[in-house]
Coordinates of C-alpha atoms (C1' of nucleotides) in Angstrom, one line a residue:
Chain A
M1 CA 8.6 -5.3 -22.5
P2 CA 12.8 -6.6 -23.0
P3 CA 13.8 -9.1 -19.1
P4 CA 15.5 -6.7 -17.0
L5 CA 19.3 -6.1 -17.9
P6 CA 21.7 -7.9 -16.7
P7 CA 24.6 -6.5 -14.0
S8 CA 27.8 -6.4 -16.5
L9 CA 26.6 -5.3 -19.8
P10 CA 28.5 -7.2 -23.5
P11 CA 30.6 -4.1 -24.7
H12 CA 29.6 -4.2 -28.2
L13 CA 25.6 -3.6 -26.7
R14 CA 27.3 -0.4 -23.8
R15 CA 28.5 1.3 -26.8
R16 CA 25.5 0.7 -28.5
R17 CA 23.6 1.9 -26.0
F18 CA 24.8 5.5 -25.4
S19 CA 25.8 6.3 -28.6
T20 CA 21.8 7.1 -28.9
A21 CA 22.8 9.8 -26.3
P22 CA 22.4 13.2 -26.5
A23 CA 26.1 14.5 -28.2
S24 CA 27.6 17.0 -24.7
H25 CA 31.4 17.7 -24.7
H26 CA 32.5 16.2 -22.4
P27 CA 32.4 12.5 -23.9
P28 CA 30.7 10.4 -21.3
S29 CA 33.4 8.9 -18.6
A30 CA 32.7 5.5 -16.8
A31 CA 31.1 6.5 -13.7
R32 CA 28.2 8.7 -16.3
A33 CA 28.5 5.4 -18.9
A34 CA 27.1 3.3 -14.7
E35 CA 24.7 6.1 -13.3
Q36 CA 23.3 5.9 -16.8
N37 CA 22.9 2.1 -16.8
C38 CA 22.4 1.7 -14.0
L39 CA 19.2 4.5 -14.3
R40 CA 18.0 2.8 -17.0
L41 CA 17.8 -1.4 -15.3
L42 CA 16.5 1.2 -12.2
V43 CA 13.3 2.1 -14.1
R44 CA 12.3 -1.2 -15.4
S45 CA 12.9 -3.2 -12.0
S46 CA 9.2 -4.1 -11.5
T47 CA 9.4 -6.6 -9.2
P48 CA 11.4 -7.3 -5.7
A49 CA 13.9 -9.4 -7.9
A50 CA 14.7 -6.8 -10.8
V51 CA 15.3 -4.3 -8.0
L52 CA 17.8 -5.8 -6.0
Q53 CA 19.5 -7.1 -9.2
S54 CA 20.2 -3.5 -9.6
L55 CA 20.8 -2.3 -6.6
A56 CA 23.7 -5.4 -6.3
F57 CA 25.1 -3.1 -10.0
L58 CA 24.2 0.1 -8.3
L59 CA 27.0 -1.0 -5.1
K60 CA 29.6 -2.6 -7.3
S61 CA 29.6 0.6 -9.4
G62 CA 29.6 2.6 -6.4
L63 CA 26.9 4.3 -7.2
H64 CA 25.7 4.8 -3.5
S65 CA 26.4 8.5 -2.5
N66 CA 24.8 9.8 -6.1
P67 CA 21.7 11.5 -5.9
L68 CA 20.4 10.8 -9.3
V69 CA 20.6 6.6 -9.1
L70 CA 19.0 7.0 -5.5
T71 CA 16.1 8.5 -6.7
R72 CA 15.2 6.1 -8.9
L73 CA 16.3 3.6 -6.2
F74 CA 13.2 4.8 -4.1
A75 CA 11.0 5.2 -6.8
S76 CA 11.2 2.3 -8.0
T77 CA 11.6 0.3 -4.4
A78 CA 8.6 2.1 -3.3
S79 CA 6.2 0.1 -6.6
A80 CA 7.9 -2.5 -7.1
A81 CA 9.1 -4.0 -3.6
P82 CA 7.6 -1.6 -0.5
A83 CA 9.3 -3.2 1.9
L84 CA 12.8 -3.5 1.2
L85 CA 12.0 0.3 0.9
E86 CA 12.9 1.3 5.0
P87 CA 15.3 -0.9 4.9
L88 CA 17.2 0.7 2.2
V89 CA 15.9 3.8 2.9
A90 CA 17.9 3.2 6.3
A91 CA 21.1 1.4 4.6
L92 CA 21.9 4.3 2.2
L93 CA 20.3 7.0 3.2
G94 CA 24.1 8.1 5.3
P95 CA 25.4 11.4 6.6
S96 CA 27.7 11.0 2.6
V97 CA 24.7 11.5 1.3
P98 CA 24.8 14.7 -0.2
I99 CA 20.7 15.3 0.1
D100 CA 19.0 17.2 -3.4
A101 CA 15.6 18.4 -3.4
F102 CA 14.7 16.3 -5.9
L103 CA 15.8 13.3 -3.8
V104 CA 13.9 14.5 -0.2
N105 CA 11.1 15.4 -3.1
T106 CA 11.6 11.4 -4.1
L107 CA 11.6 10.4 -0.5
I108 CA 8.2 12.6 -0.1
R109 CA 6.1 10.8 -2.4
A110 CA 7.5 7.1 -1.9
H111 CA 6.4 6.4 1.9
A112 CA 3.4 8.3 1.6
T113 CA 1.9 6.1 -1.5
S114 CA 3.6 3.1 0.7
P115 CA 0.9 0.4 1.1
L116 CA 2.7 0.2 4.3
H117 CA 1.6 1.4 7.0
S118 CA 4.6 1.8 8.9
A119 CA 6.2 3.9 6.2
R120 CA 2.9 6.6 5.8
L121 CA 3.8 7.7 8.6
R122 CA 7.8 8.4 7.8
A123 CA 6.7 10.8 5.4
A124 CA 6.6 14.2 6.5
A125 CA 9.7 13.4 8.6
F126 CA 11.5 13.5 5.1
F127 CA 10.6 17.2 5.1
P128 CA 12.9 18.6 8.3
L129 CA 15.5 16.8 7.6
M130 CA 16.1 18.6 4.6
L131 CA 15.6 21.3 6.6
R132 CA 18.0 20.7 8.5
S133 CA 20.7 19.3 5.1
A134 CA 19.8 23.2 4.2
V135 CA 18.1 21.9 0.8
V136 CA 16.0 24.1 -0.1
P137 CA 11.7 22.9 -0.6
N138 CA 10.9 23.4 -4.3
K139 CA 7.3 23.7 -5.9
F140 CA 7.5 19.9 -6.4
T141 CA 7.9 19.7 -2.7
F142 CA 5.0 20.7 -1.2
P143 CA 2.0 18.6 -2.6
F144 CA 4.2 15.5 -1.8
L145 CA 4.3 17.1 2.4
L146 CA 0.9 18.1 2.2
K147 CA -0.4 14.9 0.9
A148 CA 1.7 12.7 2.9
C149 CA 0.4 15.4 6.3
A150 CA -3.4 13.8 4.3
A151 CA -2.7 10.6 5.3
L152 CA -2.1 11.7 8.6
P153 CA -5.6 12.5 10.1
G154 CA -4.3 11.9 13.3
S155 CA -1.5 14.2 14.5
P156 CA -2.9 17.4 12.4
G157 CA 0.0 19.4 14.2
V158 CA 2.2 17.7 11.6
G159 CA 0.2 19.4 8.9
L160 CA -0.6 22.3 10.4
Q161 CA 3.3 23.3 10.2
A162 CA 3.6 22.3 6.6
H163 CA 1.2 25.0 6.2
A164 CA 3.6 27.4 7.7
A165 CA 6.2 26.1 5.8
A166 CA 4.7 25.7 2.7
L167 CA 3.6 30.0 3.2
K168 CA 7.7 30.7 4.6
F169 CA 9.3 30.1 1.3
G170 CA 6.9 31.6 -0.9
F171 CA 4.7 28.4 -2.0
A172 CA 1.2 29.0 -0.1
T173 CA -0.5 30.3 -3.2
D174 CA 0.2 27.9 -6.2
Q175 CA -2.8 26.6 -7.2
Y176 CA -1.7 22.9 -7.1
V177 CA 0.2 23.9 -3.9
S178 CA -3.4 25.1 -2.4
N179 CA -5.5 22.7 -4.2
T180 CA -3.6 20.0 -1.5
L181 CA -4.3 22.2 1.0
I182 CA -7.5 21.8 0.9
H183 CA -8.4 18.2 0.6
M184 CA -5.1 17.7 3.4
Y185 CA -7.3 19.6 5.9
S186 CA -10.7 18.5 5.2
C187 CA -8.9 14.8 5.6
F188 CA -8.9 16.3 9.2
G189 CA -12.3 16.4 9.8
G190 CA -13.9 17.8 12.9
G191 CA -12.4 21.5 12.9
F192 CA -10.6 21.8 10.0
L193 CA -13.6 21.3 7.3
G194 CA -13.7 25.4 7.7
D195 CA -9.3 26.1 7.6
A196 CA -9.9 24.1 4.0
R197 CA -13.3 26.2 3.4
N198 CA -10.4 29.4 4.4
V199 CA -7.5 28.1 1.5
F200 CA -10.8 27.7 -0.7
D201 CA -13.2 30.8 -0.1
R202 CA -8.6 32.9 -0.8
M203 CA -8.2 31.1 -4.2
P204 CA -9.2 32.2 -7.5
K205 CA -11.7 29.1 -9.5
S206 CA -11.4 29.1 -12.4
S207 CA -10.3 25.2 -12.5
A208 CA -12.3 22.3 -11.7
V209 CA -9.7 20.7 -9.1
T210 CA -10.5 23.4 -6.8
W211 CA -14.2 22.6 -6.3
S212 CA -13.1 18.7 -6.9
A213 CA -11.3 19.0 -3.4
M214 CA -14.1 20.8 -1.8
I215 CA -17.1 18.8 -2.4
G216 CA -15.3 16.2 -2.0
G217 CA -14.0 17.7 1.4
Y218 CA -17.6 18.3 2.7
V219 CA -18.2 15.0 1.8
R220 CA -16.0 13.0 3.4
G221 CA -16.2 15.7 6.9
G222 CA -20.3 13.3 6.3
L223 CA -21.6 18.1 5.1
S224 CA -23.1 16.2 2.5
S225 CA -25.9 18.6 1.3
D226 CA -22.8 21.5 1.5
A227 CA -21.3 19.2 -0.8
V228 CA -24.2 19.5 -4.0
G229 CA -25.1 23.6 -2.9
L230 CA -20.8 24.3 -3.3
F231 CA -21.7 22.5 -6.5
R232 CA -24.7 24.0 -7.9
E233 CA -22.0 26.9 -7.0
M234 CA -20.1 25.7 -9.1
Q235 CA -22.3 25.3 -12.0
A236 CA -23.8 28.7 -11.6
S237 CA -19.6 30.3 -11.9
G238 CA -19.4 28.6 -15.1
V239 CA -16.3 26.4 -14.1
R240 CA -17.5 23.3 -16.5
P241 CA -17.6 20.6 -13.6
D242 CA -15.2 17.3 -14.6
E243 CA -15.0 13.5 -13.8
V244 CA -14.1 14.1 -10.3
T245 CA -16.1 16.7 -9.3
V246 CA -18.8 14.7 -10.8
L247 CA -17.2 11.7 -8.7
G248 CA -18.0 14.1 -5.4
V249 CA -21.4 14.8 -6.4
L250 CA -22.6 10.6 -6.7
A251 CA -20.8 10.5 -3.7
A252 CA -23.0 12.8 -2.1
A253 CA -26.2 11.9 -3.3
A254 CA -25.4 8.3 -2.1
D255 CA -24.5 9.9 1.8
L256 CA -28.0 11.4 1.9
G257 CA -29.9 9.1 -0.3
A258 CA -30.7 11.7 -3.4
L259 CA -32.0 9.9 -6.1
E260 CA -33.1 12.7 -8.3
L261 CA -29.7 14.0 -8.0
A262 CA -28.4 11.1 -8.7
R263 CA -30.1 10.4 -11.8
W264 CA -29.6 13.5 -13.0
V265 CA -26.1 13.0 -12.2
G266 CA -26.1 10.1 -14.7
R267 CA -28.5 12.5 -17.3
F268 CA -25.9 14.9 -16.3
V269 CA -22.6 12.6 -17.8
E270 CA -24.2 11.9 -21.0
R271 CA -25.1 14.9 -22.0
E272 CA -22.2 16.6 -21.2
A273 CA -20.2 14.1 -21.8
V274 CA -17.4 13.8 -19.0
G275 CA -17.2 10.7 -19.7
K276 CA -18.3 7.6 -18.6
S277 CA -15.4 5.5 -17.0
V278 CA -15.7 2.8 -14.9
T279 CA -14.8 4.8 -12.0
L280 CA -17.5 6.8 -12.8
C281 CA -19.9 4.6 -14.1
N282 CA -19.0 2.5 -10.4
A283 CA -19.6 5.3 -9.0
L284 CA -23.1 5.5 -9.5
I285 CA -23.6 2.2 -9.7
D286 CA -23.9 2.7 -6.2
A287 CA -24.8 6.3 -5.8
L288 CA -28.1 5.0 -7.8
A289 CA -28.0 1.4 -5.1
K290 CA -27.9 3.7 -2.1
C291 CA -31.2 5.9 -3.1
G292 CA -33.1 2.7 -3.6
D293 CA -33.0 2.2 -7.0
V294 CA -31.4 -0.7 -6.9
D295 CA -32.3 -1.3 -10.8
G296 CA -31.5 2.2 -12.3
A297 CA -27.5 0.6 -11.0
V298 CA -28.3 -2.8 -12.8
A299 CA -29.1 -1.7 -15.9
V300 CA -26.6 1.1 -15.5
F301 CA -23.8 -2.1 -14.5
Q302 CA -25.4 -4.0 -17.6
G303 CA -24.5 -1.0 -19.9
M304 CA -20.6 -1.4 -19.3
E305 CA -18.5 -2.5 -21.9
E306 CA -15.5 -2.6 -19.6
R307 CA -16.0 -3.9 -16.3
T308 CA -13.7 -4.4 -13.7
V309 CA -13.9 -5.4 -9.5
V310 CA -15.5 -3.1 -8.2
S311 CA -17.8 -2.7 -10.1
W312 CA -19.4 -6.9 -9.7
T313 CA -18.6 -5.3 -5.4
S314 CA -20.5 -2.3 -6.3
V315 CA -23.6 -4.3 -7.4
I316 CA -23.7 -7.0 -5.4
D317 CA -23.6 -4.8 -2.3
A318 CA -26.5 -2.9 -4.3
L319 CA -28.0 -6.3 -4.2
A320 CA -27.8 -7.0 -0.8
M321 CA -29.1 -4.1 0.6
E322 CA -32.5 -5.1 -0.6
G323 CA -32.4 -8.5 0.7
R324 CA -32.7 -10.2 -3.0
G325 CA -29.1 -12.9 -1.8
K326 CA -29.3 -15.2 -4.5
E327 CA -29.7 -13.1 -7.4
A328 CA -26.1 -11.0 -5.6
V329 CA -25.0 -14.9 -5.4
G330 CA -25.6 -15.4 -9.0
L331 CA -23.2 -12.5 -9.2
F332 CA -20.7 -12.7 -7.6
E333 CA -20.4 -16.4 -9.5
E334 CA -21.2 -15.2 -13.3
M335 CA -18.5 -12.5 -12.3
K336 CA -16.4 -15.2 -11.1
T337 CA -17.3 -17.5 -14.4
V338 CA -16.4 -14.6 -17.0
G339 CA -12.5 -14.3 -15.2
V340 CA -12.6 -11.8 -12.6
P341 CA -11.5 -13.1 -9.4
P342 CA -13.2 -11.7 -6.6
D343 CA -10.8 -9.6 -4.6
D344 CA -11.0 -9.2 0.0
V345 CA -13.9 -6.5 -1.7
A346 CA -15.9 -8.9 -2.5
F347 CA -16.6 -10.6 -0.6
I348 CA -17.7 -8.4 2.2
G349 CA -20.8 -7.6 -0.5
V350 CA -21.4 -12.0 -0.7
L351 CA -21.1 -12.4 2.5
T352 CA -23.1 -9.8 3.4
A353 CA -25.8 -10.9 0.8
C354 CA -24.9 -14.4 2.5
S355 CA -26.6 -12.6 5.2
H356 CA -29.2 -10.2 4.7
A357 CA -31.2 -13.3 3.5
G358 CA -30.4 -15.5 6.2
M359 CA -28.4 -17.9 4.0
V360 CA -25.6 -19.4 6.7
D361 CA -24.4 -21.9 4.0
E362 CA -23.6 -20.1 1.5
G363 CA -21.8 -18.1 3.7
R364 CA -20.2 -20.4 5.3
G365 CA -19.0 -21.9 2.1
Y366 CA -17.7 -18.6 0.0
F367 CA -15.7 -18.1 4.4
D368 CA -14.1 -20.8 3.5
S369 CA -13.8 -20.5 -0.6
M370 CA -11.8 -17.3 0.1
K371 CA -8.3 -18.7 1.8
M372 CA -8.7 -22.4 0.1
E373 CA -9.2 -21.3 -3.4
Y374 CA -8.2 -17.4 -3.6
S375 CA -4.8 -17.9 -0.7
I376 CA -7.5 -13.8 -0.1
E377 CA -6.6 -13.6 4.3
P378 CA -10.0 -13.2 6.0
K379 CA -10.0 -10.1 7.4
I380 CA -12.1 -9.1 11.1
E381 CA -14.6 -8.1 8.4
H382 CA -14.9 -11.1 7.0
Y383 CA -15.5 -12.3 10.5
G384 CA -17.9 -9.8 10.8
C385 CA -19.7 -10.9 8.6
M386 CA -19.9 -14.6 9.4
I387 CA -21.6 -13.5 13.1
D388 CA -24.0 -11.3 11.8
M389 CA -25.2 -14.0 9.4
L390 CA -25.2 -16.4 12.2
G391 CA -26.0 -13.9 14.0
R392 CA -29.3 -12.9 12.4
A393 CA -30.3 -16.5 12.5
G394 CA -30.5 -17.1 15.7
M395 CA -27.9 -19.6 15.5
V396 CA -25.9 -17.3 18.7
E397 CA -24.2 -20.0 20.3
Q398 CA -21.6 -19.8 16.8
A399 CA -21.6 -17.0 16.8
M400 CA -19.5 -16.4 19.7
E401 CA -17.5 -18.6 18.7
F402 CA -17.0 -17.1 15.5
V403 CA -15.4 -14.8 17.8
R404 CA -13.7 -17.1 20.2
T405 CA -12.1 -19.2 17.6
M406 CA -10.8 -15.7 14.9
P407 CA -7.2 -15.5 15.2
M408 CA -7.4 -11.8 15.4
K409 CA -8.6 -9.4 18.9
P410 CA -12.4 -8.3 18.2
N411 CA -12.4 -4.5 18.1
P412 CA -16.3 -3.2 19.2
I413 CA -18.4 -3.4 16.2
I414 CA -18.2 -7.8 16.4
W415 CA -19.3 -6.9 20.3
R416 CA -22.0 -4.7 19.1
T417 CA -23.1 -7.2 16.0
L418 CA -23.4 -9.6 18.3
V419 CA -25.8 -8.3 20.9
A420 CA -27.3 -7.3 17.9
A421 CA -28.2 -10.8 18.2
C422 CA -28.9 -11.1 21.3
R423 CA -31.5 -8.7 21.2
A424 CA -32.7 -9.9 18.8
H425 CA -32.9 -13.8 19.8
G426 CA -34.4 -13.2 23.8
R427 CA -30.5 -13.9 25.2
L428 CA -30.7 -10.2 26.9
E429 CA -28.3 -11.0 29.7
L430 CA -25.5 -12.8 27.6
G431 CA -26.1 -9.2 25.6
E432 CA -25.6 -7.7 28.6
N433 CA -22.6 -8.8 29.6
I434 CA -21.0 -7.8 26.3
T435 CA -22.0 -4.7 26.5
R436 CA -21.0 -4.1 30.1
N437 CA -17.7 -5.2 29.1
L438 CA -17.8 -3.4 26.4
L439 CA -19.0 -0.1 28.1
N440 CA -15.5 -0.8 31.2
E441 CA -12.6 -0.4 28.1
Y442 CA -14.6 2.2 25.4
P443 CA -16.2 4.3 28.8
A444 CA -15.9 7.2 25.6
H445 CA -18.4 5.1 22.8
E446 CA -21.7 6.3 23.0
A447 CA -23.1 3.6 21.1
N448 CA -21.9 1.6 24.0
Y449 CA -24.7 3.5 26.5
V450 CA -27.3 3.0 24.2
M451 CA -26.6 -0.7 23.7
L452 CA -27.3 -1.0 27.3
S453 CA -29.9 1.0 28.3
N454 CA -31.2 -0.3 25.1
V455 CA -30.7 -3.7 26.9
Y456 CA -32.5 -2.0 31.0
A457 CA -35.7 -1.2 28.4
L458 CA -36.3 -4.7 26.9
T459 CA -35.2 -6.5 30.7
Q460 CA -38.5 -3.7 31.8
R461 CA -35.9 -1.9 34.2
W462 CA -36.5 1.9 34.1
K463 CA -34.2 2.2 36.5
E464 CA -30.8 0.7 34.9
K465 CA -32.0 2.5 32.2
S466 CA -32.2 6.2 33.2
E467 CA -28.6 5.6 35.6
I468 CA -27.2 5.0 32.6
R469 CA -28.9 8.2 30.9
R470 CA -27.5 9.8 34.4
E471 CA -24.4 8.1 33.4
M472 CA -23.9 10.0 29.5
S473 CA -24.8 13.7 30.4
K474 CA -22.7 13.0 33.5
R475 CA -20.0 12.2 31.4
G476 CA -21.1 14.5 29.0
I477 CA -22.4 12.0 26.6
K478 CA -24.1 12.3 23.6
K479 CA -27.1 10.3 22.2
V480 CA -26.4 10.4 18.7
P481 CA -30.1 11.9 17.3
G482 CA -32.0 9.7 14.8
C483 CA -31.6 11.1 11.9
S484 CA -34.3 11.0 8.6
V485 CA -33.6 12.7 6.0
V486 CA -36.7 12.9 2.2
E487 CA -35.8 14.4 -0.6
L488 CA -38.1 16.9 -2.7
D489 CA -38.0 18.7 -5.5
G490 CA -34.9 18.6 -5.5
E491 CA -34.6 19.8 -2.1
V492 CA -33.4 17.8 1.1
H493 CA -35.5 18.5 4.1
E494 CA -34.5 17.3 7.4
F495 CA -35.8 15.4 10.8
I496 CA -34.8 14.5 13.4
A497 CA -36.5 13.4 17.1
G498 CA -39.2 15.4 18.4
D499 CA -37.3 17.8 16.6
E500 CA -39.8 21.6 15.7
S501 CA -37.2 23.2 13.3
H502 CA -39.4 22.0 10.5
L503 CA -41.4 25.2 8.6
Q504 CA -44.2 22.7 8.3
W505 CA -43.6 21.5 12.3
K506 CA -47.8 21.6 12.4
K507 CA -49.4 19.7 9.6
I508 CA -46.4 17.6 10.7
Y509 CA -48.0 17.3 14.1
M510 CA -51.4 17.0 12.9
M511 CA -50.4 14.2 10.4
V512 CA -48.3 11.9 12.5
Q513 CA -51.5 12.0 15.1
E514 CA -53.6 11.0 12.3
M515 CA -51.3 8.6 11.8
A516 CA -51.6 7.0 14.9
S517 CA -54.8 7.1 15.8
E518 CA -55.5 5.5 11.1
L519 CA -53.8 2.5 13.1
R520 CA -55.1 2.2 15.8
R521 CA -57.9 2.4 14.1
I522 CA -56.9 -1.0 12.5
G523 CA -55.2 -2.3 14.8
H524 CA -51.7 -1.6 15.8
I525 CA -51.1 -1.7 19.0
S526 CA -47.7 -0.3 19.7
A527 CA -47.1 -3.0 22.9
T528 CA -43.3 -2.8 22.7
S529 CA -43.7 0.8 21.3
E530 CA -42.6 2.5 25.4
V531 CA -40.5 -0.6 25.7
L532 CA -38.5 0.8 22.8
L533 CA -38.7 4.3 21.9
D534 CA -34.9 5.1 23.4
L535 CA -36.5 8.3 24.5
D536 CA -34.9 11.1 26.5
E537 CA -36.3 10.7 30.1
E538 CA -36.2 14.8 30.2
D539 CA -38.3 15.4 27.4
K540 CA -41.0 16.6 28.6
E541 CA -43.6 16.1 25.9
G542 CA -44.9 12.6 24.8
A543 CA -45.8 14.6 22.0
L544 CA -42.7 15.4 20.5
Q545 CA -40.6 12.4 21.4
W546 CA -41.7 10.9 17.7
H547 CA -38.8 8.5 16.2
S548 CA -37.9 10.5 12.9
E549 CA -38.6 8.7 10.3
K550 CA -42.5 8.7 11.9
L551 CA -42.1 12.6 11.3
A552 CA -40.0 11.8 7.3
I553 CA -43.5 9.8 5.9
A554 CA -45.5 12.2 8.0
F555 CA -44.8 14.8 6.0
A556 CA -43.6 13.3 2.7
L557 CA -47.3 12.0 2.8
L558 CA -49.0 15.6 2.6
R559 CA -46.5 16.9 0.6
T560 CA -46.6 14.0 -1.9
P561 CA -49.8 13.0 -4.8
P562 CA -51.8 9.8 -3.9
G563 CA -50.3 6.3 -4.4
T564 CA -46.6 7.6 -5.5
Q565 CA -43.3 6.2 -3.7
V566 CA -42.3 7.5 0.3
R567 CA -38.8 7.7 0.4
V568 CA -36.8 7.6 3.5
V569 CA -33.1 8.1 4.4
K570 CA -32.6 7.2 8.5
N571 CA -29.3 7.4 9.9
L572 CA -29.6 5.0 12.0
R573 CA -31.6 1.1 12.3
V574 CA -35.4 1.5 12.8
C575 CA -36.6 0.2 15.5
L576 CA -39.7 -2.6 15.4
D577 CA -42.0 -0.3 16.6
C578 CA -41.3 1.9 13.8
H579 CA -41.3 -1.1 11.1
A580 CA -44.4 -2.7 12.5
A581 CA -46.4 1.1 11.8
I582 CA -45.1 1.7 9.0
K583 CA -46.2 -1.8 7.7
C584 CA -49.0 0.0 8.9
I585 CA -49.1 3.1 7.1
S586 CA -48.0 1.3 3.7
Q587 CA -51.5 -1.2 3.6
V588 CA -53.2 2.6 5.1
Y589 CA -52.3 5.1 3.4
N590 CA -51.8 2.4 -0.1
R591 CA -48.6 3.7 -0.6
E592 CA -45.0 2.6 -1.2
I593 CA -42.2 3.7 1.2
V594 CA -39.2 2.8 1.2
V595 CA -37.0 3.3 4.0
R596 CA -32.8 2.9 3.8
D597 CA -31.1 2.3 7.1
R598 CA -27.8 1.3 8.4
S599 CA -27.9 -1.4 6.9
R600 CA -30.2 -2.3 4.5
F601 CA -33.3 -0.8 2.4
H602 CA -36.9 -1.9 3.7
R603 CA -40.0 -2.0 1.0
F604 CA -42.6 -1.8 2.4
K605 CA -46.0 -2.7 0.6
N606 CA -50.1 -3.2 1.3
G607 CA -48.9 -4.1 4.3
S608 CA -45.4 -6.1 4.5
C609 CA -42.2 -5.5 3.7
S610 CA -39.1 -6.6 1.1
C611 CA -37.5 -7.8 4.0
N612 CA -39.4 -10.4 5.5
D613 CA -39.1 -8.7 8.8
F614 CA -35.6 -10.3 9.0
W615 CA -33.1 -7.7 9.1
Chain B
dC1 C1' 13.3 14.7 -14.6
dC2 C1' 8.9 15.4 -9.4
dA3 C1' 2.2 19.0 -7.9
dA4 C1' -3.4 19.3 -7.0
dT5 C1' -9.5 16.2 -6.7
dG6 C1' -11.7 10.8 -6.6
dT7 C1' -14.9 4.6 -7.7
dT8 C1' -16.3 -0.4 -3.9
dT9 C1' -16.2 -2.4 3.0
dC10 C1' -19.0 -5.9 8.7

DNA sequence: CCAATGTTTC
């Protein structure tokens, strides 16, 4: 890379450069020469200082209303000096500047991809400016614009207008535009997945990109099984998946905990040579780990020729989820040794590992080293890890102290972490106070009601508990139902607490009862079950009120050969009673039972759990 | 001169 050219060039250098320009009818005028020079300068501007230098030259040459030069300036600024973008736009984009489509497109893209939130908010606003200036959008405009709207999921109205405009200007059937529409709508979440699907259904499905966009949309919307279903359709239709398709399927597998699917994708990648990029291996590590195959994940990691900080972080997270803190810390150290500097996400990984393994001193050390050794300012997530770590270890006061002294406003996640610590260590009054405050501030958050209700249950205050229930139904707030998933022969079976929709319900029901009597026989007393089974009083039939993981385990015991491993994925955290019961079940039925809950893996074997009751 | 899908996070 040659150094950036100085703002004014020696004459011989100018001549030499311009002599390579294609011959034209008119010899390059002085203005054109300055323009070319400035463009060259801008292309090479990769630091804020270089951008400013180019800007100085631009102003000196009187090019501040030249659209071609401004386009290049804004593009370079966006990538090399994000903070300068907005002031430059404000200073240079006046009524005297002639605007063309290229310039507006560049402005939309530069703002939409900016690391600064304030810039992203403004991206879509350049489109109305374009229309006001009577500039006609071209085929590049809408992909940029729609992508900008996708980054604002909070205001789907802007996206809807953009879609309408694309229709009006006749670009809505362009496949680039359609693919981006699918992406945009799926980013809006909720009911907009249907709009995404509408666009998808109207398209000729010849491109892997279209399928990948829709598959990714389903995953983003939490409909991972639909994503997998769509992938099957894609294969049936004969379109060859590309790397991004596979990334989507891996994300779905990770979400569902579908181990067979994740492994299948691993083999598929080998077989079809989709391209085993670093990114794909990273996704494979993550998916295998989230499906309970840590060793498989580690094997993929070890087989990689090139590893990025994401690869290291993925494998550290994999071990952290299993409570294998020592190994996770070992890998973190190795990463530093081989010269990959940890980023903020990697620190979250190692701190989580310390937290789940009870390694408080190590965790403190890493937290301090963030700032001291790597100049990474801890974010709220890192404070969250520390509070979780101290709380789990029973150091509730120190955790409180962390909340008090941290430099940002605690969010609900922080408070809930603290409440969980209070609950686990008998600080019920403190927990109750925090929860009440939280409920006052966020009366629409379902989790806060459940938390308070649980605190009441622990202190046997049934009246208050049912009052909370009434309050919830009065406000129309629903509890997220506990849901457990078992993958069997490539199919995903879903169980919801108290659900009887599953085909084999009767058999499962009987199995649950048999399990219960077996447990009683060996002396498991579900003394705490009445307390912790978080049931709706309105549910009348006690027999239906089993937690979903028990239903799932009963199903798996029925349907799999003796001695095979049982794997369950749960959307919430395993409750104390289920945890105790599953320990016994693993012994009575002589099965290894692997449960992935919201925060980590539990491997039950011979009556004990890999978490050592520390979770 | 500019366009689509995507990996790690309390």
